[in-house]
Short mmCIF file of C-alpha atoms in Angstrom, two decimals:
data_model
loop_
_atom_site.label_atom_id
_atom_site.label_comp_id
_atom_site.label_asym_id
_atom_site.label_seq_id
_atom_site.Cartn_x
_atom_site.Cartn_y
_atom_site.Cartn_z
CA MET A 1 41.17 30.66 -14.10
CA GLN A 2 37.39 30.95 -15.94
CA THR A 3 36.56 29.35 -18.99
CA THR A 4 33.53 29.98 -21.07
CA GLY A 5 31.97 27.73 -23.81
CA SER A 6 34.86 24.66 -22.68
CA THR A 7 33.32 21.34 -23.35
CA HIS A 8 35.25 20.21 -19.79
CA ASP A 9 32.73 22.56 -18.38
CA PRO A 10 29.81 20.70 -17.15
CA PHE A 11 27.65 24.05 -17.93
CA SER A 12 28.12 25.90 -21.05
CA ALA A 13 28.50 29.66 -21.21
CA ASP A 14 24.68 30.35 -21.64
CA GLY A 15 24.14 28.32 -18.51
CA LYS A 16 21.55 26.35 -19.68
CA TRP A 17 20.60 22.99 -18.15
CA ARG A 18 20.81 20.39 -21.05
CA PRO A 19 19.82 16.60 -20.77
CA LEU A 20 23.15 15.67 -19.78
CA HIS A 21 23.60 17.65 -16.68
CA TRP A 22 19.90 16.41 -15.42
CA VAL A 23 21.56 12.85 -15.96
CA LEU A 24 24.60 14.03 -13.75
CA LEU A 25 21.72 15.50 -11.28
CA ALA A 26 19.77 12.91 -10.66
CA LEU A 27 22.65 10.24 -10.44
CA ALA A 28 24.06 12.31 -7.65
CA PHE A 29 21.28 12.56 -6.21
CA ALA A 30 20.56 8.70 -6.03
CA ALA A 31 23.86 8.31 -4.20
CA LEU A 32 23.63 10.62 -1.74
CA SER A 33 19.80 9.37 -0.93
CA LEU A 34 21.99 6.12 -0.51
CA ALA A 35 24.73 7.55 1.78
CA VAL A 36 21.67 8.82 3.99
CA MET A 37 19.28 6.18 3.87
CA TRP A 38 21.97 3.02 3.93
CA GLN A 39 22.12 2.93 8.00
CA ARG A 40 18.66 2.61 8.67
CA TRP A 41 17.88 0.39 5.71
CA GLY A 42 14.71 -1.82 5.62
CA GLY A 43 13.91 -1.39 9.13
CA THR A 44 10.25 -1.90 10.63
CA VAL A 45 8.47 -0.26 13.31
CA GLU A 46 4.89 0.56 14.08
CA ASP A 47 3.56 1.64 11.11
CA SER A 48 5.97 0.19 8.51
CA LEU A 49 5.44 -3.18 10.31
CA ALA A 50 1.77 -2.78 8.99
CA TYR A 51 2.67 -1.45 5.70
CA PHE A 52 5.44 -4.94 5.67
CA ASN A 53 2.38 -7.28 6.59
CA THR A 54 0.71 -6.26 4.03
CA ALA A 55 3.45 -6.88 1.13
CA ARG A 56 4.05 -10.12 3.23
CA PHE A 57 0.06 -10.72 2.70
CA LEU A 58 -0.11 -9.90 -1.07
CA ARG A 59 2.77 -12.43 -1.64
CA GLY A 60 1.18 -15.12 0.52
CA GLU A 61 3.40 -15.03 3.23
CA VAL A 62 1.07 -14.18 6.15
CA PRO A 63 -2.91 -14.40 6.76
CA PHE A 64 -5.61 -11.76 6.15
CA SER A 65 -5.55 -11.97 10.22
CA ALA A 66 -2.10 -10.00 10.47
CA LEU A 67 -3.56 -7.06 8.39
CA ARG A 68 -4.82 -4.15 10.62
CA ALA A 69 -6.66 -1.04 9.28
CA PRO A 70 -5.96 1.57 7.42
CA PHE A 71 -2.60 0.57 6.54
CA PRO A 72 -3.86 -2.00 3.71
CA TYR A 73 -6.11 0.77 2.22
CA ARG A 74 -2.53 2.55 1.51
CA LEU A 75 -2.04 -0.16 -1.55
CA ALA A 76 0.23 1.16 -3.88
CA MET A 77 3.69 0.88 -2.62
CA PRO A 78 3.61 -2.69 -0.62
CA GLY A 79 1.85 -3.58 -4.14
CA LEU A 80 4.70 -2.45 -6.03
CA ALA A 81 6.99 -4.02 -2.99
CA ALA A 82 5.55 -7.28 -3.52
CA LEU A 83 5.79 -7.81 -6.99
CA TRP A 84 9.75 -6.65 -6.66
CA PRO A 85 11.74 -9.49 -7.23
CA GLY A 86 13.85 -10.81 -3.88
CA ASP A 87 14.08 -10.06 -0.44
CA LEU A 88 10.83 -8.44 0.56
CA ARG A 89 12.78 -5.98 2.85
CA ASN A 90 15.19 -4.87 0.34
CA GLY A 91 12.67 -4.45 -2.36
CA PHE A 92 10.32 -2.01 -0.79
CA ALA A 93 13.49 -0.19 0.87
CA THR A 94 15.10 -0.02 -2.73
CA LEU A 95 11.53 1.52 -3.81
CA ASN A 96 11.81 3.92 -0.84
CA TRP A 97 15.29 4.81 -2.28
CA LEU A 98 14.47 5.12 -5.92
CA ALA A 99 11.43 7.47 -4.94
CA THR A 100 13.28 9.38 -2.89
CA ALA A 101 16.15 10.15 -5.50
CA ALA A 102 13.21 10.85 -7.89
CA SER A 103 11.42 13.59 -5.79
CA ALA A 104 14.51 15.52 -5.09
CA THR A 105 15.44 15.37 -8.90
CA VAL A 106 11.35 16.42 -9.28
CA LEU A 107 11.75 19.52 -6.98
CA ALA A 108 15.31 20.60 -8.63
CA CYS A 109 13.43 20.21 -12.03
CA LEU A 110 10.03 22.39 -10.65
CA VAL A 111 12.93 24.90 -9.14
CA HIS A 112 14.44 25.62 -12.50
CA ALA A 113 10.96 26.01 -14.27
CA ALA A 114 10.23 28.76 -12.62
CA GLY A 115 13.42 30.41 -12.88
CA GLY A 116 15.76 29.25 -10.09
CA ASP A 117 19.14 29.49 -10.98
CA ARG A 118 21.88 26.80 -10.56
CA ARG A 119 22.38 26.95 -6.79
CA ARG A 120 18.46 26.93 -5.68
CA VAL A 121 17.92 23.96 -8.32
CA VAL A 122 20.82 22.10 -6.47
CA ALA A 123 19.38 23.57 -3.43
CA ALA A 124 16.38 22.01 -3.65
CA GLY A 125 17.19 18.58 -3.99
CA LEU A 126 19.52 19.10 -1.22
CA LEU A 127 16.99 20.00 1.30
CA ALA A 128 14.79 16.70 0.17
CA ILE A 129 17.84 14.05 0.81
CA VAL A 130 19.96 15.81 3.49
CA SER A 131 17.10 16.05 6.03
CA VAL A 132 16.02 14.07 9.51
CA PRO A 133 12.85 12.32 7.35
CA THR A 134 15.28 10.64 4.69
CA PHE A 135 17.45 9.45 7.19
CA TRP A 136 15.14 8.71 9.69
CA TYR A 137 12.03 7.54 8.15
CA ALA A 138 13.05 6.75 4.32
CA PRO A 139 14.72 3.69 4.66
CA TYR A 140 11.92 2.28 6.64
CA LEU A 141 8.67 0.17 4.72
CA LEU A 142 6.36 3.07 4.68
CA THR A 143 4.55 4.63 2.07
CA ASP A 144 5.81 8.00 2.55
CA PRO A 145 8.03 8.35 0.01
CA GLY A 146 5.93 7.38 -2.69
CA ALA A 147 3.17 9.79 -1.75
CA ILE A 148 6.19 12.83 -1.68
CA LEU A 149 7.05 11.55 -5.61
CA GLY A 150 3.64 11.97 -6.53
CA ARG A 151 3.38 15.28 -4.66
CA SER A 152 6.18 16.31 -6.62
CA VAL A 153 5.30 15.47 -9.95
CA PHE A 154 1.35 17.34 -9.07
CA ALA A 155 3.65 20.34 -8.37
CA LEU A 156 5.58 19.87 -11.07
CA GLY A 157 2.68 19.54 -13.48
CA VAL A 158 0.99 22.64 -11.77
CA VAL A 159 4.26 24.88 -12.17
CA LEU A 160 4.57 23.82 -15.64
CA SER A 161 1.30 24.19 -16.59
CA GLN A 162 0.97 20.61 -17.47
CA PRO A 163 -2.55 19.52 -16.36
CA TRP A 164 -1.52 15.64 -17.51
CA LEU A 165 1.30 15.82 -15.10
CA ALA A 166 -0.37 17.28 -12.38
CA LEU A 167 -3.57 14.38 -12.74
CA ALA A 168 -1.20 11.86 -12.95
CA GLY A 169 1.15 12.69 -10.07
CA GLY A 170 -2.35 13.74 -8.14
CA LEU A 171 -3.50 10.37 -9.31
CA PHE A 172 -0.59 8.21 -8.35
CA ALA A 173 -0.42 10.01 -4.81
CA THR A 174 -3.64 8.83 -4.15
CA THR A 175 -3.27 5.37 -4.74
CA VAL A 176 -0.73 5.63 -2.47
CA ARG A 177 -2.56 7.58 0.13
CA GLU A 178 -6.24 8.27 0.52
CA GLU A 179 -5.78 12.27 1.66
CA ASN A 180 -3.60 13.23 -1.76
CA ILE A 181 -7.71 13.06 -3.64
CA LEU A 182 -7.57 16.79 -2.50
CA LEU A 183 -5.22 17.52 -5.19
CA LEU A 184 -7.26 16.04 -7.66
CA ALA A 185 -10.20 17.97 -6.26
CA TRP A 186 -8.10 21.28 -6.50
CA LEU A 187 -7.09 21.12 -10.21
CA LEU A 188 -10.81 20.59 -10.78
CA ALA A 189 -11.70 23.34 -8.13
CA PHE A 190 -9.45 25.79 -9.54
CA GLY A 191 -10.05 25.12 -13.67
CA ARG A 192 -6.74 23.96 -13.90
CA VAL A 193 -7.85 20.59 -15.54
CA GLY A 194 -10.75 20.85 -18.15
CA ILE A 195 -14.07 19.47 -16.63
CA VAL A 196 -14.40 15.96 -18.54
CA ARG A 197 -10.59 15.01 -18.23
CA GLY A 198 -10.34 16.02 -14.23
CA GLY A 199 -13.75 14.43 -13.10
CA VAL A 200 -12.70 11.21 -14.82
CA VAL A 201 -9.34 11.32 -13.31
CA LEU A 202 -11.14 12.17 -9.91
CA ALA A 203 -13.84 9.08 -10.43
CA LEU A 204 -10.55 6.66 -10.90
CA ALA A 205 -9.01 8.52 -8.04
CA ALA A 206 -12.84 7.48 -5.94
CA ALA A 207 -13.15 4.44 -7.29
CA TRP A 208 -9.61 3.28 -6.49
CA LEU A 209 -10.21 3.92 -2.87
CA VAL A 210 -13.52 2.36 -2.73
CA VAL A 211 -12.53 -0.91 -4.35
CA VAL A 212 -8.92 -1.24 -2.30
CA ARG A 213 -11.36 -0.56 0.99
CA TRP A 214 -14.17 -3.17 0.17
CA TYR A 215 -13.63 -5.48 -2.11
CA VAL A 216 -9.74 -5.99 -2.07
CA PHE A 217 -9.58 -5.89 1.66
CA PRO A 218 -13.01 -6.24 3.73
CA GLY A 219 -13.61 -7.01 6.49
CA LEU A 220 -10.99 -5.35 8.63
CA PRO A 221 -12.00 -4.20 11.81
CA SER A 222 -13.35 -0.39 11.41
CA TYR A 223 -11.76 2.38 12.22
CA VAL A 224 -12.24 6.03 13.26
CA TRP A 225 -10.19 9.53 13.68
CA ALA A 226 -11.93 11.21 16.07
CA PRO A 227 -10.77 14.78 17.75
CA ASN A 228 -9.57 14.00 21.34
CA ILE A 229 -8.44 16.41 23.99
CA GLY A 230 -6.56 13.21 25.75
CA THR A 231 -4.75 12.51 22.25
CA VAL A 232 -3.49 16.27 22.33
CA VAL A 233 -2.04 16.01 25.88
CA THR A 234 -0.88 12.94 24.95
CA ALA A 235 1.39 14.01 22.04
CA LEU A 236 2.59 17.38 24.07
CA ARG A 237 4.45 14.86 26.84
CA ASP A 238 5.74 13.30 23.90
CA VAL A 239 9.63 14.15 23.73
CA ARG A 240 10.25 11.52 20.75
CA SER A 241 7.37 12.77 18.50
CA LEU A 242 8.06 16.54 19.34
CA LEU A 243 11.64 16.27 18.41
CA SER A 244 10.59 14.11 14.88
CA LEU A 245 8.69 17.23 14.31
CA LEU A 246 11.19 19.89 15.34
CA GLY A 247 13.94 17.78 13.46
CA ALA A 248 11.87 17.93 9.82
CA GLY A 249 10.92 21.09 10.16
CA ILE A 250 13.56 23.05 11.85
CA LEU A 251 15.43 23.97 8.41
CA VAL A 252 12.41 23.73 5.92
CA ILE A 253 9.93 26.02 7.69
CA PRO A 254 12.32 29.04 8.78
CA LEU A 255 13.26 29.12 5.24
CA ALA A 256 9.75 29.13 3.62
CA CYS A 257 8.30 31.61 5.73
CA LEU A 258 11.44 33.42 4.67
CA GLY A 259 10.82 32.86 1.11
CA TRP A 260 7.21 33.05 1.15
CA LYS A 261 6.96 36.86 -0.34
CA HIS A 262 9.90 36.41 -2.81
CA VAL A 263 8.92 33.53 -4.90
CA PRO A 264 8.18 33.52 -8.42
CA GLU A 265 4.68 33.76 -9.80
CA ARG A 266 4.19 29.85 -11.07
CA ILE A 267 5.40 29.26 -7.60
CA LYS A 268 2.51 31.29 -5.89
CA PRO A 269 -0.08 28.38 -6.45
CA LEU A 270 1.63 26.00 -4.13
CA LYS A 271 1.32 28.35 -1.14
CA GLY A 272 -2.92 27.67 -1.39
CA ILE A 273 -1.90 24.02 -1.95
CA LEU A 274 0.38 24.04 1.10
CA LEU A 275 -2.04 25.12 2.98
CA MET A 276 -4.70 22.90 1.73
CA MET A 277 -2.78 19.84 2.37
CA ALA A 278 -1.56 21.32 5.88
CA LEU A 279 -5.02 20.39 6.90
CA PRO A 280 -5.02 16.40 6.96
CA PRO A 281 -2.11 16.32 9.33
CA LEU A 282 -3.64 18.96 11.67
CA TYR A 283 -6.80 16.68 11.99
CA ALA A 284 -4.25 13.65 12.50
CA ALA A 285 -2.68 15.87 15.37
CA LEU A 286 -6.43 16.09 16.97
CA SER A 287 -7.06 12.55 16.67
CA VAL A 288 -4.27 10.23 16.32
CA ARG A 289 -0.26 10.14 17.33
CA ILE A 290 1.86 12.47 15.06
CA GLU A 291 5.59 12.88 13.90
CA GLY A 292 7.70 14.30 11.64
CA ARG A 293 6.31 12.80 8.82
CA ALA A 294 3.27 14.93 9.00
CA ILE A 295 5.79 17.51 7.80
CA TRP A 296 8.02 15.74 5.98
CA SER A 297 4.68 15.29 3.15
CA LEU A 298 4.52 18.95 2.94
CA TYR A 299 8.30 18.90 1.45
CA PRO A 300 6.93 18.84 -2.22
CA PHE A 301 5.34 22.73 -1.59
CA LEU A 302 7.18 24.03 0.90
CA ILE A 303 10.92 23.08 -0.56
CA PRO A 304 9.95 25.16 -3.70
CA ILE A 305 9.00 28.08 -1.41
CA ALA A 306 12.59 27.69 0.60
CA VAL A 307 14.98 27.51 -1.85
CA PHE A 308 13.88 31.38 -2.88
CA ALA A 309 14.29 32.72 0.91
CA ARG A 310 16.15 35.67 1.46
CA VAL A 311 18.39 35.56 4.17
CA ARG A 312 20.37 38.58 3.57
CA PRO A 313 18.88 42.27 4.00
#
């Protein structure tokens, strides 16, 4: 039975999204994210242990000697976790859960703003949540969910042509991970923001990186990411990392390839941003161990393209 304009139908006959619809969608994404993340909630291994120790240091639980570069320089998420009341592991994981659910909601808003139908709007959030990285990495005490949220807000600002939103997303993403300062540089280079406003925010981001590295955490052992053929050979033999890369990209990358030529005009700027933000992971692949998080970090630009894939002739 079909109904039009029924008050019991969550979508009215005009097909428009209303505030209640977005609230319900956000709650559904939050519940789904929690279900996907729950089994590995609050775990620590390798990089996540370093971020966990940064948060513990900020709480005064471990000495400065427990820290190792470059992880403390990515201060925003460990800092927020340290401020979170109660158990640190639970608080850190909760922040990642909220960031994951928020990213899915922001990407859904982005696709809607670009003219996507209801199916594509929901698919954007599902691609962000029902994924190997959300199950495998997001519950761990890592900074990636925060960076992905910042990138998602930045992408939404670009699609909506709202410079203040793009600047806010890029600035937050930079406080989480340093390579995101490229997003702010892109806004300036392509005239998406005024020189004064964009320059001020870019200067603030650069100042944050300098202050954190040389004043908040001075004296950490130096580190250098230098391309090395031995690193590449080792990576190619690391089955676990290769499976991680495969799991992160097996769905979203083919869909993005299929949608590359069919995206709405508003989505097209994300293509160039995607290619630009793929450069840091590619450099990391030549210098250090790389895994599925490299592809996961590109989801805010891949997913809006992927949902416009045309899989039928």
